[in-house]
Structure formats: C-alpha cells, structure tokens
Amino acid sequence: MLPAVRRNPTGVFMDAARRYGEVVYFKIGPRRGYLVTNPADVRHVLQDNAPNYHKSPLYDKLRGLLGNGLLTSEGDFWLRQRRIAQPAFHRQHIAALTGVMADAARDAAAQWQTIASAGRPIDVDDEMMRLTRTVVLRTLLGADLGPFADQVDGAWKILNKHIGESFWSFGLTDWWPSARMRRVKAARAVLRGAVEHVIADRRRRASDSADLLSMLMAARDEETGEGMTDEQLRVEVTTFLLAGQETTSLALTWIWYLLSQNPPAQRRLERELDAALEGRPPDFADLVNLPYTRMVIDEAMRLYPPAWGFSREALADDRVGGFRVRRGWLVFVVPYVLHRLPAFWENPDVFDPERFAPERSAARPKFVYLPFGAGPRQCIGNQFALIEAHLVLATLAQRYRLHLVPGHRVDAWPLITLRPRFGMPMIVERRSVHSV
Ligand code: HEM
C-alpha cells in the first residue's frame, strides 16, 4: 500500500474503513499494521493498554525536528516532562490567560478594518497562524520572536511539507544535498534561532511570571536537583511553539472556510453573537452564553481534524478487535476517518454544528470523536485551544464575514497536520454589529 498511502493517506484509510470494516490489515513498505475504527479498539490502544503502544517510527521525522520532548518521548522521561508542564494548563491557569487571548483577537479585528475597506483578499491560513502564534508567545512563553517574527511561519510551512511528504519513507534519511534540503536546513536554522531568542530574552529579563516557560526553566530533577539542559529546554520550547500555534490556527482556518460555504450556519452564529454580546467584544465570561459558536468549532474539527491521524507501535504481542497484533506492528488511529463513519454520524459529509448539541452528543460513543487524541497522550493543550478558538471566532465573526475567493480550489492536504493545499484566500466583509 505504500505508494497509495504516500499519495493520499486520508483517501486510502477512508476507503479501507468503508470497504473492509472495523479492523483493516495493511502492509505499508516494510511495516505491517492495522487501521482500527471500532471505538472499543481505539480505546484499547490509546487508553486501556496504552503502555503497550508507543508512538510509531513514523514520528521519527518529527523527532528529528523537535528532538526528544513532550510530544515525541516515551516512558518515565515523557511522564516527567508532562508533570512539569501540566500545571500551566490547569483550568484556572488558562482562565487567567484569556484576557491576553481576547486582546490578541481584538488587535486582529482592528487590523482587519483596513483590509475590509480595501476589499483585497487575505490568506486566512497565514492570518490565523500569526494570531495563534502571538497567543502562544504572549501567554505561555512570555516572549516575542524578535528578528525571527516574520520568518517562522514560512519556515514551519517548509518543514511541515518536508516531514509530511517524507513521513512514509520509514527511516530513509535526507542526507543527499538538493535545493529542497538546503531550504529545509535554512528553515530549521530559523526555527532554532527563534527558540534561542525566546529563551535568551527570558533569561535576560529574569521575569517573575508563572507561565509555562518559567515552569520549564525552574523544573528540578527530584533526585539530582538539576534543571533541564539548554538543549532540553530548546526542545520543549520548540514543541510548544509549533504544537500550540499550528493546530489551533488550522482549526480556525477550516472554520472560516466551512462558514463561508454554509450561510445558514453563518447566520445562526451571527445571531447568537449579536444576542449574547449586544455589540460588546466577548471575553471569557461570555463563552458560556455562546454554545452554538462552540458547536461550530467542534463540527469543523470533525470534518477537518488538524491532527488528522496518528499511529502507534506495539511493544509486545496483543489482540485488537479479535485479531492478533504482533510486536513491532503498527496501529493507525485516524480521526479523519472516525469522524466520518456513517455508523456514528448521520450524513457524515454535511456540516451540521447541531450534531454537537448536548442531547445529540449524548447518544454517541466516546472514542469516535478524537480531535485531541485520547488516553495518557491526549493533547495537553486541548482546553487552551478550545477557549482560544472560541474567543477568536466570537471576536472576529461578530464584526466580519469571510468569503472564499470565487473559483479558488480548496483541497485538504494531509501532512503532519491537515492543511489547505493551496492556502485559503478570502475577502473580508465588515458586518454592522447588531445589539438585539
Ligand atoms: C485545535 C488545536 C489542537 C489540536 C487539534 C491538537 C491535537 C493534538 C493531538 C491529536 C495530540 C495527540 C497526538 C498523539 O496521540 O499521537 C496532541 C498532543 C499534544 N499537543 Fe495538541 N492539539 C491542539 C492544540 C494544542 C495546543 C494549544 C498546545 C500547547 C499550547 C498543544 C500541545 C500539545 C502537546 C505538548 C502534545 C503532546 C502531549 C503528550 O504526549 O503528553 N496542542 N495534540
């Protein structure tokens, strides 16, 4: 299956699940494995028997970029890093950061005013990336990127494309010199420079803030009393910088796209915003009164999960769904497929935020909706991302309506994350803010 999977992984997995059912055996290049789509099997792999399943060798490319950090490491080392970072993501801690999130969204709303009057299209993908990056930097890392600010998004796009396209090469190295590898090397240097700038800046200012970066810097090993090495600190800052901005920004990009294609949902969202906010810009306390806005986010991440698929490697023989998994085999868990299974989702390809209304969600089994993964390796930033997306969507949709540039082709591109292959150029239209 290797050539087919390399060409179109989401299409191959979707087709396999629809044709062959809950457990599909694959031979991909030198590896064997299963795609599992039964919620009980997904739960077995990600949660109940999680110690038997490590992140698969397909993550090696990401490990090569990020190093051995929270996203990519395993075992006791992973647990230690997770415990160090966890307090920064407690609900009260995040609640204290929402003012900064709201301010960043309002700044973006103010900037869109000129864009809207000019009538020029903007690339929403770039806009959302810049916004979510600002939020991560201001809330978790308390820093700016200095001279690297304008270069990191471009660098990350090059690296995402490179890793995504060579994802399925199973350890073949990228040692040969080529124009592409020179670009990749330059992009890595930008990222490293940006991360070093963040750390050096904090050391210089010796800030007393209690954000994630200070927690990482203050962490001491219980036995040796030693802090993280500079290299480990760089690894974790890179992880949070990328994991924290990319996925949330893609969720928002797909939301704008889906709203532009579904005017009734768009109008319903605007009505909710107008009624609940009466013209004021939203803050954290308003979010409970914006349930439809949240349903739009959930539904967009169903159709376009930014983390579209992940995989594990079995450490020992096991059984999944009645089938034997041998040591070293892979198991694929693919939210993009789970989220469109007709057995659990009526009209799965239709954008229908109402399916996330509490009464309709209650009937759905757990483990068929996994935008943030599940089990011990579930996304540490899920609440952070949801609150941020809620505030950003409410702030911007209250004042603007976005229209896809006519004729633009939209194609979901499954790299490490699910990106719009040709970007997302949209025209920003100003709405008059109603108070109801
Ligand atoms: C819509 C936004 C987001 C989505 C869809 C998302 C998705 C995911 C998924 C699916 C995983 C698990 C991967 C696996 O099991 O192999 C994950 C892990 C992770 N995410 Fe997120 N994420 C989002 C936002 C964030 C944010 C805002 C942060 C940080 C500020 C973050 C940091 C991380 C980290 C550090 C991990 C690794 C956790 C561990 O293994 O202990 N993510 N994310």
CSV table of C-alpha atoms and ligand atoms in Angstrom, one decimal:
chain,number,residue,atom,x,y,z
A,1,MET,CA,0.0,0.0,0.0
A,2,LEU,CA,3.0,2.3,0.3
A,3,PRO,CA,2.7,4.3,-2.9
A,4,ALA,CA,-1.1,4.7,-2.5
A,5,VAL,CA,-0.8,5.8,1.2
A,6,ARG,CA,2.0,8.2,0.3
A,7,ARG,CA,-0.1,9.8,-2.4
A,8,ASN,CA,-3.4,10.1,-0.5
A,9,PRO,CA,-3.3,8.7,3.1
A,10,THR,CA,-6.7,10.0,4.1
A,11,GLY,CA,-8.4,8.7,1.0
A,12,VAL,CA,-6.8,5.3,1.3
A,13,PHE,CA,-7.7,4.9,5.0
A,14,MET,CA,-11.3,6.2,4.4
A,15,ASP,CA,-11.8,3.8,1.5
A,16,ALA,CA,-10.3,0.9,3.5
A,17,ALA,CA,-12.6,1.5,6.5
A,18,ARG,CA,-15.7,1.8,4.3
A,19,ARG,CA,-14.9,-1.3,2.3
A,20,TYR,CA,-13.4,-3.7,4.8
A,21,GLY,CA,-14.8,-2.7,8.2
A,22,GLU,CA,-13.5,-2.1,11.7
A,23,VAL,CA,-10.1,-3.7,11.6
A,24,VAL,CA,-8.1,-3.4,8.3
A,25,TYR,CA,-4.8,-5.1,7.9
A,26,PHE,CA,-2.1,-3.2,6.0
A,27,LYS,CA,1.3,-3.8,4.6
A,28,ILE,CA,3.0,-0.5,4.2
A,29,GLY,CA,6.5,-0.7,2.9
A,30,PRO,CA,8.5,-2.8,5.4
A,31,ARG,CA,5.8,-2.5,8.1
A,32,ARG,CA,2.6,-4.3,8.9
A,33,GLY,CA,-0.3,-3.0,10.9
A,34,TYR,CA,-4.0,-2.3,11.3
A,35,LEU,CA,-6.3,0.6,10.8
A,36,VAL,CA,-8.8,0.4,13.7
A,37,THR,CA,-12.1,2.2,13.7
A,38,ASN,CA,-14.2,0.4,16.3
A,39,PRO,CA,-14.4,2.8,19.3
A,40,ALA,CA,-13.6,-0.1,21.7
A,41,ASP,CA,-10.5,-1.0,19.8
A,42,VAL,CA,-9.4,2.7,19.6
A,43,ARG,CA,-9.9,2.9,23.4
A,44,HIS,CA,-7.9,-0.3,23.9
A,45,VAL,CA,-4.9,1.1,22.0
A,46,LEU,CA,-4.9,4.7,23.2
A,47,GLN,CA,-6.1,4.1,26.8
A,48,ASP,CA,-6.6,0.7,28.3
A,49,ASN,CA,-3.5,-0.9,27.0
A,50,ALA,CA,-1.6,2.3,26.3
A,51,PRO,CA,1.7,1.1,27.9
A,52,ASN,CA,2.0,-1.5,25.2
A,53,TYR,CA,1.8,1.1,22.4
A,54,HIS,CA,4.5,3.7,21.8
A,55,LYS,CA,4.4,6.4,19.2
A,56,SER,CA,5.4,4.7,15.9
A,57,PRO,CA,8.6,5.1,13.9
A,58,LEU,CA,6.6,7.4,11.6
A,59,TYR,CA,7.2,10.0,14.3
A,60,ASP,CA,11.0,9.8,13.8
A,61,LYS,CA,10.9,12.6,11.3
A,62,LEU,CA,9.2,14.8,13.8
A,63,ARG,CA,11.6,13.7,16.5
A,64,GLY,CA,14.4,14.7,14.1
A,65,LEU,CA,12.9,18.2,14.0
A,66,LEU,CA,11.7,18.7,17.6
A,67,GLY,CA,14.1,16.4,19.4
A,68,ASN,CA,13.0,14.1,22.3
A,69,GLY,CA,10.4,16.2,24.1
A,70,LEU,CA,6.9,16.0,25.4
A,71,LEU,CA,5.2,15.3,22.1
A,72,THR,CA,7.7,12.6,20.9
A,73,SER,CA,9.3,11.0,24.0
A,74,GLU,CA,8.1,7.9,25.9
A,75,GLY,CA,8.2,6.3,29.3
A,76,ASP,CA,9.4,7.9,32.6
A,77,PHE,CA,11.1,10.7,30.7
A,78,TRP,CA,7.8,11.7,29.0
A,79,LEU,CA,5.9,11.4,32.3
A,80,ARG,CA,8.4,13.7,34.0
A,81,GLN,CA,8.2,16.3,31.2
A,82,ARG,CA,4.3,16.1,31.2
A,83,ARG,CA,4.2,16.7,35.0
A,84,ILE,CA,6.5,19.7,34.7
A,85,ALA,CA,4.2,21.3,32.0
A,86,GLN,CA,0.8,20.2,33.3
A,87,PRO,CA,0.2,23.0,35.9
A,88,ALA,CA,0.5,25.6,33.1
A,89,PHE,CA,-2.6,24.0,31.6
A,90,HIS,CA,-4.9,23.8,34.6
A,91,ARG,CA,-8.2,25.4,34.0
A,92,GLN,CA,-7.7,28.3,36.5
A,93,HIS,CA,-4.4,29.0,34.9
A,94,ILE,CA,-5.8,29.1,31.5
A,95,ALA,CA,-8.7,31.3,32.7
A,96,ALA,CA,-6.1,33.8,33.8
A,97,LEU,CA,-4.7,33.9,30.3
A,98,THR,CA,-7.9,34.6,28.5
A,99,GLY,CA,-7.6,38.4,28.8
A,100,VAL,CA,-4.4,38.1,26.7
A,101,MET,CA,-6.2,35.8,24.2
A,102,ALA,CA,-9.1,38.3,23.9
A,103,ASP,CA,-6.7,41.2,23.4
A,104,ALA,CA,-4.9,39.4,20.6
A,105,ALA,CA,-8.2,38.7,18.9
A,106,ARG,CA,-9.3,42.3,19.2
A,107,ASP,CA,-6.0,43.5,17.8
A,108,ALA,CA,-6.6,41.2,14.8
A,109,ALA,CA,-10.1,42.6,14.5
A,110,ALA,CA,-8.8,46.1,14.5
A,111,GLN,CA,-6.3,45.3,11.7
A,112,TRP,CA,-9.0,43.7,9.6
A,113,GLN,CA,-10.8,47.0,9.4
A,114,THR,CA,-8.3,48.4,6.8
A,115,ILE,CA,-8.2,45.1,5.0
A,116,ALA,CA,-12.0,45.0,4.8
A,117,SER,CA,-12.2,48.5,3.4
A,118,ALA,CA,-9.6,47.7,0.8
A,119,GLY,CA,-11.5,44.7,-0.4
A,120,ARG,CA,-8.3,42.8,-1.1
A,121,PRO,CA,-8.2,39.0,-0.3
A,122,ILE,CA,-6.2,37.9,2.7
A,123,ASP,CA,-4.7,34.4,3.2
A,124,VAL,CA,-6.7,33.3,6.2
A,125,ASP,CA,-4.3,30.5,6.8
A,126,ASP,CA,-1.4,33.0,7.3
A,127,GLU,CA,-3.6,35.3,9.4
A,128,MET,CA,-4.7,32.6,11.8
A,129,MET,CA,-1.2,31.3,12.1
A,130,ARG,CA,0.1,34.8,13.1
A,131,LEU,CA,-2.7,35.2,15.6
A,132,THR,CA,-2.3,31.8,17.3
A,133,ARG,CA,1.4,32.3,17.4
A,134,THR,CA,1.0,35.6,19.1
A,135,VAL,CA,-1.3,34.0,21.7
A,136,VAL,CA,1.2,31.2,22.4
A,137,LEU,CA,4.1,33.6,22.7
A,138,ARG,CA,2.3,36.1,24.9
A,139,THR,CA,0.5,33.5,27.2
A,140,LEU,CA,2.9,30.6,27.5
A,141,LEU,CA,6.3,31.8,26.7
A,142,GLY,CA,6.0,35.5,27.6
A,143,ALA,CA,8.2,36.5,24.7
A,144,ASP,CA,8.4,37.8,21.2
A,145,LEU,CA,10.4,36.4,18.4
A,146,GLY,CA,12.4,39.5,17.7
A,147,PRO,CA,14.1,39.4,14.3
A,148,PHE,CA,12.6,36.0,13.6
A,149,ALA,CA,9.0,37.0,13.8
A,150,ASP,CA,8.4,37.3,10.1
A,151,GLN,CA,10.3,34.2,9.2
A,152,VAL,CA,8.9,31.4,11.4
A,153,ASP,CA,5.6,30.8,9.7
A,154,GLY,CA,7.4,30.3,6.3
A,155,ALA,CA,10.0,28.1,7.9
A,156,TRP,CA,7.3,25.9,9.6
A,157,LYS,CA,5.4,25.5,6.3
A,158,ILE,CA,8.6,24.3,4.6
A,159,LEU,CA,9.3,21.8,7.5
A,160,ASN,CA,5.7,20.6,7.7
A,161,LYS,CA,5.7,19.9,3.9
A,162,HIS,CA,9.0,18.2,4.1
A,163,ILE,CA,8.2,16.0,7.1
A,164,GLY,CA,4.7,15.3,5.8
A,165,GLU,CA,5.9,14.2,2.4
A,166,SER,CA,8.7,12.1,3.7
A,167,PHE,CA,6.6,10.7,6.5
A,168,TRP,CA,6.1,7.4,4.8
A,169,SER,CA,9.7,6.8,4.0
A,170,PHE,CA,10.4,4.7,7.1
A,171,GLY,CA,13.7,6.0,8.3
A,172,LEU,CA,15.3,6.7,4.9
A,173,THR,CA,17.5,9.7,5.5
A,174,ASP,CA,17.6,13.0,3.9
A,175,TRP,CA,21.3,13.3,3.5
A,176,TRP,CA,21.6,14.0,-0.2
A,177,PRO,CA,22.2,17.6,-1.0
A,178,SER,CA,19.5,19.3,-3.0
A,179,ALA,CA,17.8,22.6,-3.3
A,180,ARG,CA,15.0,21.2,-1.2
A,181,MET,CA,17.2,20.1,1.6
A,182,ARG,CA,19.0,23.4,1.6
A,183,ARG,CA,15.6,25.1,2.1
A,184,VAL,CA,14.8,22.6,4.9
A,185,LYS,CA,18.2,23.3,6.6
A,186,ALA,CA,17.6,27.0,6.4
A,187,ALA,CA,14.1,26.6,7.8
A,188,ARG,CA,15.5,24.6,10.7
A,189,ALA,CA,18.0,27.3,11.4
A,190,VAL,CA,15.3,30.0,11.5
A,191,LEU,CA,13.3,27.9,14.0
A,192,ARG,CA,16.3,27.2,16.2
A,193,GLY,CA,17.2,30.9,16.1
A,194,ALA,CA,13.7,31.9,17.1
A,195,VAL,CA,13.6,29.5,20.0
A,196,GLU,CA,17.0,30.5,21.3
A,197,HIS,CA,15.9,34.1,21.1
A,198,VAL,CA,12.8,33.3,23.3
A,199,ILE,CA,15.0,31.6,25.9
A,200,ALA,CA,17.8,34.2,25.9
A,201,ASP,CA,15.2,37.0,26.1
A,202,ARG,CA,13.6,35.5,29.2
A,203,ARG,CA,17.0,34.9,30.9
A,204,ARG,CA,17.9,38.5,30.3
A,205,ARG,CA,14.7,39.8,31.8
A,206,ALA,CA,14.5,37.4,34.7
A,207,SER,CA,10.7,37.7,34.7
A,208,ASP,CA,8.7,36.7,37.7
A,209,SER,CA,5.7,35.5,35.7
A,210,ALA,CA,4.4,32.0,36.4
A,211,ASP,CA,3.9,30.9,32.8
A,212,LEU,CA,4.9,27.7,31.1
A,213,LEU,CA,8.4,28.9,30.2
A,214,SER,CA,9.2,29.7,33.8
A,215,MET,CA,7.9,26.3,34.9
A,216,LEU,CA,10.1,24.6,32.3
A,217,MET,CA,13.1,26.8,33.4
A,218,ALA,CA,12.5,26.2,37.1
A,219,ALA,CA,12.0,22.5,37.0
A,220,ARG,CA,14.4,20.4,39.0
A,221,ASP,CA,15.0,16.7,39.0
A,222,GLU,CA,13.8,15.2,42.3
A,223,GLU,CA,16.9,13.1,42.7
A,224,THR,CA,19.7,15.1,41.2
A,225,GLY,CA,18.3,18.6,41.8
A,226,GLU,CA,19.4,19.5,38.3
A,227,GLY,CA,17.4,21.6,35.9
A,228,MET,CA,16.8,20.9,32.2
A,229,THR,CA,19.8,21.2,30.0
A,230,ASP,CA,19.7,24.1,27.5
A,231,GLU,CA,19.1,21.5,24.8
A,232,GLN,CA,16.1,20.0,26.5
A,233,LEU,CA,14.7,23.4,27.2
A,234,ARG,CA,15.1,24.3,23.4
A,235,VAL,CA,13.3,21.0,22.6
A,236,GLU,CA,10.3,21.8,24.8
A,237,VAL,CA,10.0,25.4,23.7
A,238,THR,CA,10.1,24.3,20.1
A,239,THR,CA,7.4,21.7,20.8
A,240,PHE,CA,5.1,24.2,22.4
A,241,LEU,CA,5.7,26.9,19.8
A,242,LEU,CA,4.8,24.6,17.0
A,243,ALA,CA,2.1,22.3,18.6
A,244,GLY,CA,0.5,25.4,20.2
A,245,GLN,CA,0.1,27.5,17.1
A,246,GLU,CA,-0.3,25.2,14.1
A,247,THR,CA,-3.2,23.1,15.1
A,248,THR,CA,-5.4,25.8,16.6
A,249,SER,CA,-4.7,28.0,13.6
A,250,LEU,CA,-5.7,25.3,11.2
A,251,ALA,CA,-8.9,24.6,13.2
A,252,LEU,CA,-9.8,28.3,12.7
A,253,THR,CA,-8.9,28.3,9.0
A,254,TRP,CA,-11.2,25.4,8.3
A,255,ILE,CA,-13.9,27.1,10.4
A,256,TRP,CA,-13.8,30.2,8.2
A,257,TYR,CA,-13.9,28.0,5.1
A,258,LEU,CA,-16.9,26.0,6.3
A,259,LEU,CA,-18.8,29.0,7.4
A,260,SER,CA,-18.3,30.6,4.0
A,261,GLN,CA,-19.8,27.5,2.4
A,262,ASN,CA,-22.8,27.2,4.8
A,263,PRO,CA,-24.7,30.6,5.0
A,264,PRO,CA,-27.4,29.3,7.3
A,265,ALA,CA,-24.8,28.2,9.9
A,266,GLN,CA,-23.1,31.5,9.5
A,267,ARG,CA,-26.3,33.5,10.1
A,268,ARG,CA,-27.1,31.4,13.1
A,269,LEU,CA,-23.7,32.1,14.6
A,270,GLU,CA,-24.0,35.8,14.0
A,271,ARG,CA,-27.5,35.8,15.6
A,272,GLU,CA,-26.1,34.1,18.7
A,273,LEU,CA,-23.2,36.6,18.9
A,274,ASP,CA,-25.4,39.6,18.4
A,275,ALA,CA,-27.9,38.4,21.0
A,276,ALA,CA,-25.4,37.4,23.7
A,277,LEU,CA,-22.9,40.2,23.3
A,278,GLU,CA,-25.1,43.1,22.4
A,279,GLY,CA,-22.3,44.7,20.5
A,280,ARG,CA,-19.6,44.3,23.2
A,281,PRO,CA,-16.4,42.4,22.3
A,282,PRO,CA,-16.5,39.0,24.0
A,283,ASP,CA,-14.4,37.9,26.9
A,284,PHE,CA,-14.0,34.6,28.8
A,285,ALA,CA,-17.2,35.1,30.9
A,286,ASP,CA,-19.3,35.3,27.7
A,287,LEU,CA,-18.3,31.9,26.4
A,288,VAL,CA,-20.9,30.0,28.4
A,289,ASN,CA,-23.6,32.0,26.5
A,290,LEU,CA,-22.1,31.2,23.1
A,291,PRO,CA,-22.9,27.4,22.8
A,292,TYR,CA,-23.5,27.5,19.0
A,293,THR,CA,-20.2,29.1,18.5
A,294,ARG,CA,-18.6,26.2,20.3
A,295,MET,CA,-20.6,23.7,18.2
A,296,VAL,CA,-19.2,25.3,15.1
A,297,ILE,CA,-15.7,24.7,16.4
A,298,ASP,CA,-16.4,21.1,17.3
A,299,GLU,CA,-18.1,20.4,13.9
A,300,ALA,CA,-15.3,21.9,11.9
A,301,MET,CA,-12.7,19.8,13.8
A,302,ARG,CA,-14.9,16.8,13.0
A,303,LEU,CA,-14.7,17.4,9.3
A,304,TYR,CA,-11.2,18.7,9.2
A,305,PRO,CA,-9.3,17.5,12.3
A,306,PRO,CA,-6.0,19.4,12.3
A,307,ALA,CA,-4.3,16.3,13.7
A,308,TRP,CA,-5.9,14.0,11.1
A,309,GLY,CA,-4.2,10.8,12.1
A,310,PHE,CA,-1.7,9.2,14.4
A,311,SER,CA,-0.1,5.8,14.8
A,312,ARG,CA,1.4,3.6,17.5
A,313,GLU,CA,3.8,0.6,17.5
A,314,ALA,CA,3.1,-2.5,19.6
A,315,LEU,CA,5.8,-3.3,22.1
A,316,ALA,CA,4.5,-6.8,22.7
A,317,ASP,CA,2.1,-9.2,21.0
A,318,ASP,CA,-1.5,-8.2,21.7
A,319,ARG,CA,-5.1,-8.7,20.3
A,320,VAL,CA,-7.2,-5.9,18.9
A,321,GLY,CA,-10.8,-6.5,17.8
A,322,GLY,CA,-10.2,-10.2,17.8
A,323,PHE,CA,-7.1,-10.0,15.6
A,324,ARG,CA,-3.5,-10.7,16.6
A,325,VAL,CA,-1.1,-7.7,16.7
A,326,ARG,CA,2.5,-8.8,16.7
A,327,ARG,CA,5.3,-6.9,18.4
A,328,GLY,CA,6.5,-4.2,16.1
A,329,TRP,CA,3.3,-3.9,14.1
A,330,LEU,CA,1.7,-0.5,13.7
A,331,VAL,CA,-1.8,0.6,14.7
A,332,PHE,CA,-3.3,3.6,12.9
A,333,VAL,CA,-6.0,5.7,14.6
A,334,VAL,CA,-7.3,8.2,12.1
A,335,PRO,CA,-9.7,10.9,13.4
A,336,TYR,CA,-10.4,12.0,9.8
A,337,VAL,CA,-11.9,8.5,9.2
A,338,LEU,CA,-13.5,8.0,12.6
A,339,HIS,CA,-15.2,11.4,12.3
A,340,ARG,CA,-16.9,10.4,9.0
A,341,LEU,CA,-18.1,6.9,9.8
A,342,PRO,CA,-21.7,6.6,8.7
A,343,ALA,CA,-22.3,4.2,11.6
A,344,PHE,CA,-21.9,7.1,14.1
A,345,TRP,CA,-22.5,10.2,12.0
A,346,GLU,CA,-25.7,10.8,10.0
A,347,ASN,CA,-24.8,12.4,6.6
A,348,PRO,CA,-21.2,12.5,7.6
A,349,ASP,CA,-20.0,14.8,4.9
A,350,VAL,CA,-22.5,17.5,5.8
A,351,PHE,CA,-21.5,20.5,8.0
A,352,ASP,CA,-24.1,20.4,10.8
A,353,PRO,CA,-22.9,22.0,14.1
A,354,GLU,CA,-26.2,21.0,15.7
A,355,ARG,CA,-24.9,17.4,15.9
A,356,PHE,CA,-22.8,18.6,18.9
A,357,ALA,CA,-25.9,19.8,20.8
A,358,PRO,CA,-25.7,18.1,24.2
A,359,GLU,CA,-28.8,15.8,23.6
A,360,ARG,CA,-27.4,14.6,20.2
A,361,SER,CA,-23.8,14.1,21.5
A,362,ALA,CA,-25.0,12.1,24.5
A,363,ALA,CA,-26.0,9.2,22.3
A,364,ARG,CA,-22.6,8.9,20.6
A,365,PRO,CA,-20.0,6.6,21.9
A,366,LYS,CA,-16.7,8.0,23.2
A,367,PHE,CA,-13.7,7.4,21.1
A,368,VAL,CA,-15.3,8.2,17.7
A,369,TYR,CA,-14.6,11.9,18.1
A,370,LEU,CA,-10.9,12.4,18.8
A,371,PRO,CA,-9.6,15.8,17.6
A,372,PHE,CA,-7.3,15.9,20.6
A,373,GLY,CA,-6.4,12.2,20.8
A,374,ALA,CA,-7.2,10.2,24.0
A,375,GLY,CA,-5.6,8.4,26.9
A,376,PRO,CA,-2.4,9.4,28.6
A,377,ARG,CA,-1.0,11.1,25.5
A,378,GLN,CA,-4.1,13.2,24.9
A,379,CYS,CA,-3.3,16.8,23.9
A,380,ILE,CA,-2.1,18.8,26.9
A,381,GLY,CA,-3.4,22.0,25.3
A,382,ASN,CA,-6.9,21.0,24.5
A,383,GLN,CA,-8.7,23.3,26.9
A,384,PHE,CA,-6.3,26.1,26.0
A,385,ALA,CA,-7.0,25.6,22.3
A,386,LEU,CA,-10.8,25.4,22.7
A,387,ILE,CA,-11.0,28.5,24.7
A,388,GLU,CA,-8.7,30.4,22.4
A,389,ALA,CA,-10.7,29.3,19.3
A,390,HIS,CA,-14.0,30.2,21.0
A,391,LEU,CA,-12.7,33.7,21.8
A,392,VAL,CA,-11.1,34.3,18.4
A,393,LEU,CA,-14.1,33.1,16.4
A,394,ALA,CA,-16.6,35.1,18.6
A,395,THR,CA,-14.5,38.3,18.3
A,396,LEU,CA,-13.9,38.2,14.6
A,397,ALA,CA,-17.3,36.7,13.4
A,398,GLN,CA,-19.0,39.4,15.5
A,399,ARG,CA,-17.6,42.0,13.2
A,400,TYR,CA,-16.7,40.3,9.9
A,401,ARG,CA,-17.9,37.8,7.4
A,402,LEU,CA,-15.4,36.0,5.2
A,403,HIS,CA,-16.0,34.9,1.6
A,404,LEU,CA,-13.8,32.4,-0.2
A,405,VAL,CA,-12.3,34.0,-3.3
A,406,PRO,CA,-14.5,32.7,-6.2
A,407,GLY,CA,-13.1,29.8,-8.1
A,408,HIS,CA,-10.4,29.1,-5.5
A,409,ARG,CA,-9.7,25.4,-5.2
A,410,VAL,CA,-9.8,24.0,-1.6
A,411,ASP,CA,-8.0,20.8,-1.0
A,412,ALA,CA,-7.3,19.2,2.4
A,413,TRP,CA,-3.6,18.2,2.4
A,414,PRO,CA,-2.7,15.6,5.0
A,415,LEU,CA,0.9,16.5,6.0
A,416,ILE,CA,1.7,16.1,9.7
A,417,THR,CA,-1.4,18.4,10.1
A,418,LEU,CA,-4.3,18.8,7.7
A,419,ARG,CA,-3.6,22.0,5.8
A,420,PRO,CA,-5.3,23.7,2.9
A,421,ARG,CA,-3.0,22.8,0.0
A,422,PHE,CA,-3.5,26.0,-1.9
A,423,GLY,CA,-3.9,28.3,1.0
A,424,MET,CA,-7.2,29.9,1.9
A,425,PRO,CA,-7.6,33.3,0.2
A,426,MET,CA,-10.7,35.1,1.5
A,427,ILE,CA,-12.4,38.5,1.2
A,428,VAL,CA,-13.2,40.2,4.5
A,429,GLU,CA,-16.6,41.9,4.6
A,430,ARG,CA,-17.4,44.2,7.5
A,431,ARG,CA,-20.8,43.5,9.2
A,432,SER,CA,-22.7,46.1,11.2
A,433,VAL,CA,-22.7,44.9,14.8
A,434,HIS,CA,-26.2,44.5,16.0
A,435,SER,CA,-27.4,44.7,19.5
A,436,VAL,CA,-30.5,42.6,19.9
B,1,HEM,C1,-7.1,22.6,17.9
B,1,HEM,C2,-5.9,22.6,18.4
B,1,HEM,C3,-5.2,21.3,18.8
B,1,HEM,C4,-5.3,20.0,18.3
B,1,HEM,C5,-6.4,19.6,17.2
B,1,HEM,C6,-4.3,19.2,18.9
B,1,HEM,C7,-4.2,17.8,18.7
B,1,HEM,C8,-3.4,17.0,19.4
B,1,HEM,C9,-3.4,15.6,19.4
B,1,HEM,C10,-4.3,14.7,18.5
B,1,HEM,C11,-2.4,15.1,20.2
B,1,HEM,C12,-2.0,13.7,20.5
B,1,HEM,C13,-1.2,13.0,19.4
B,1,HEM,C14,-1.0,11.5,19.6
B,1,HEM,O1,-1.6,10.9,20.5
B,1,HEM,O2,-0.1,11.0,18.9
B,1,HEM,C15,-1.7,16.3,20.8
B,1,HEM,C16,-0.7,16.3,21.7
B,1,HEM,C17,-0.1,17.4,22.1
B,1,HEM,N1,-0.5,18.7,22.0
B,1,HEM,FE1,-2.1,19.3,20.9
B,1,HEM,N2,-3.6,20.0,19.7
B,1,HEM,C18,-4.1,21.3,19.7
B,1,HEM,C19,-3.6,22.4,20.4
B,1,HEM,C20,-2.5,22.4,21.2
B,1,HEM,C21,-2.0,23.5,22.0
B,1,HEM,C22,-2.7,24.9,22.0
B,1,HEM,C23,-0.9,23.1,22.6
B,1,HEM,C24,0.0,23.8,23.5
B,1,HEM,C25,-0.1,25.0,23.8
B,1,HEM,C26,-0.7,21.7,22.3
B,1,HEM,C27,0.4,20.9,22.7
B,1,HEM,C28,0.4,19.5,22.6
B,1,HEM,C29,1.5,18.7,23.2
B,1,HEM,C30,2.7,19.2,24.0
B,1,HEM,C31,1.1,17.4,23.0
B,1,HEM,C32,1.9,16.1,23.4
B,1,HEM,C33,1.3,15.7,24.8
B,1,HEM,C34,1.8,14.4,25.3
B,1,HEM,O3,2.2,13.5,24.6
B,1,HEM,O4,1.9,14.3,26.6
B,1,HEM,N3,-1.7,21.3,21.4
B,1,HEM,N4,-2.4,17.4,20.3
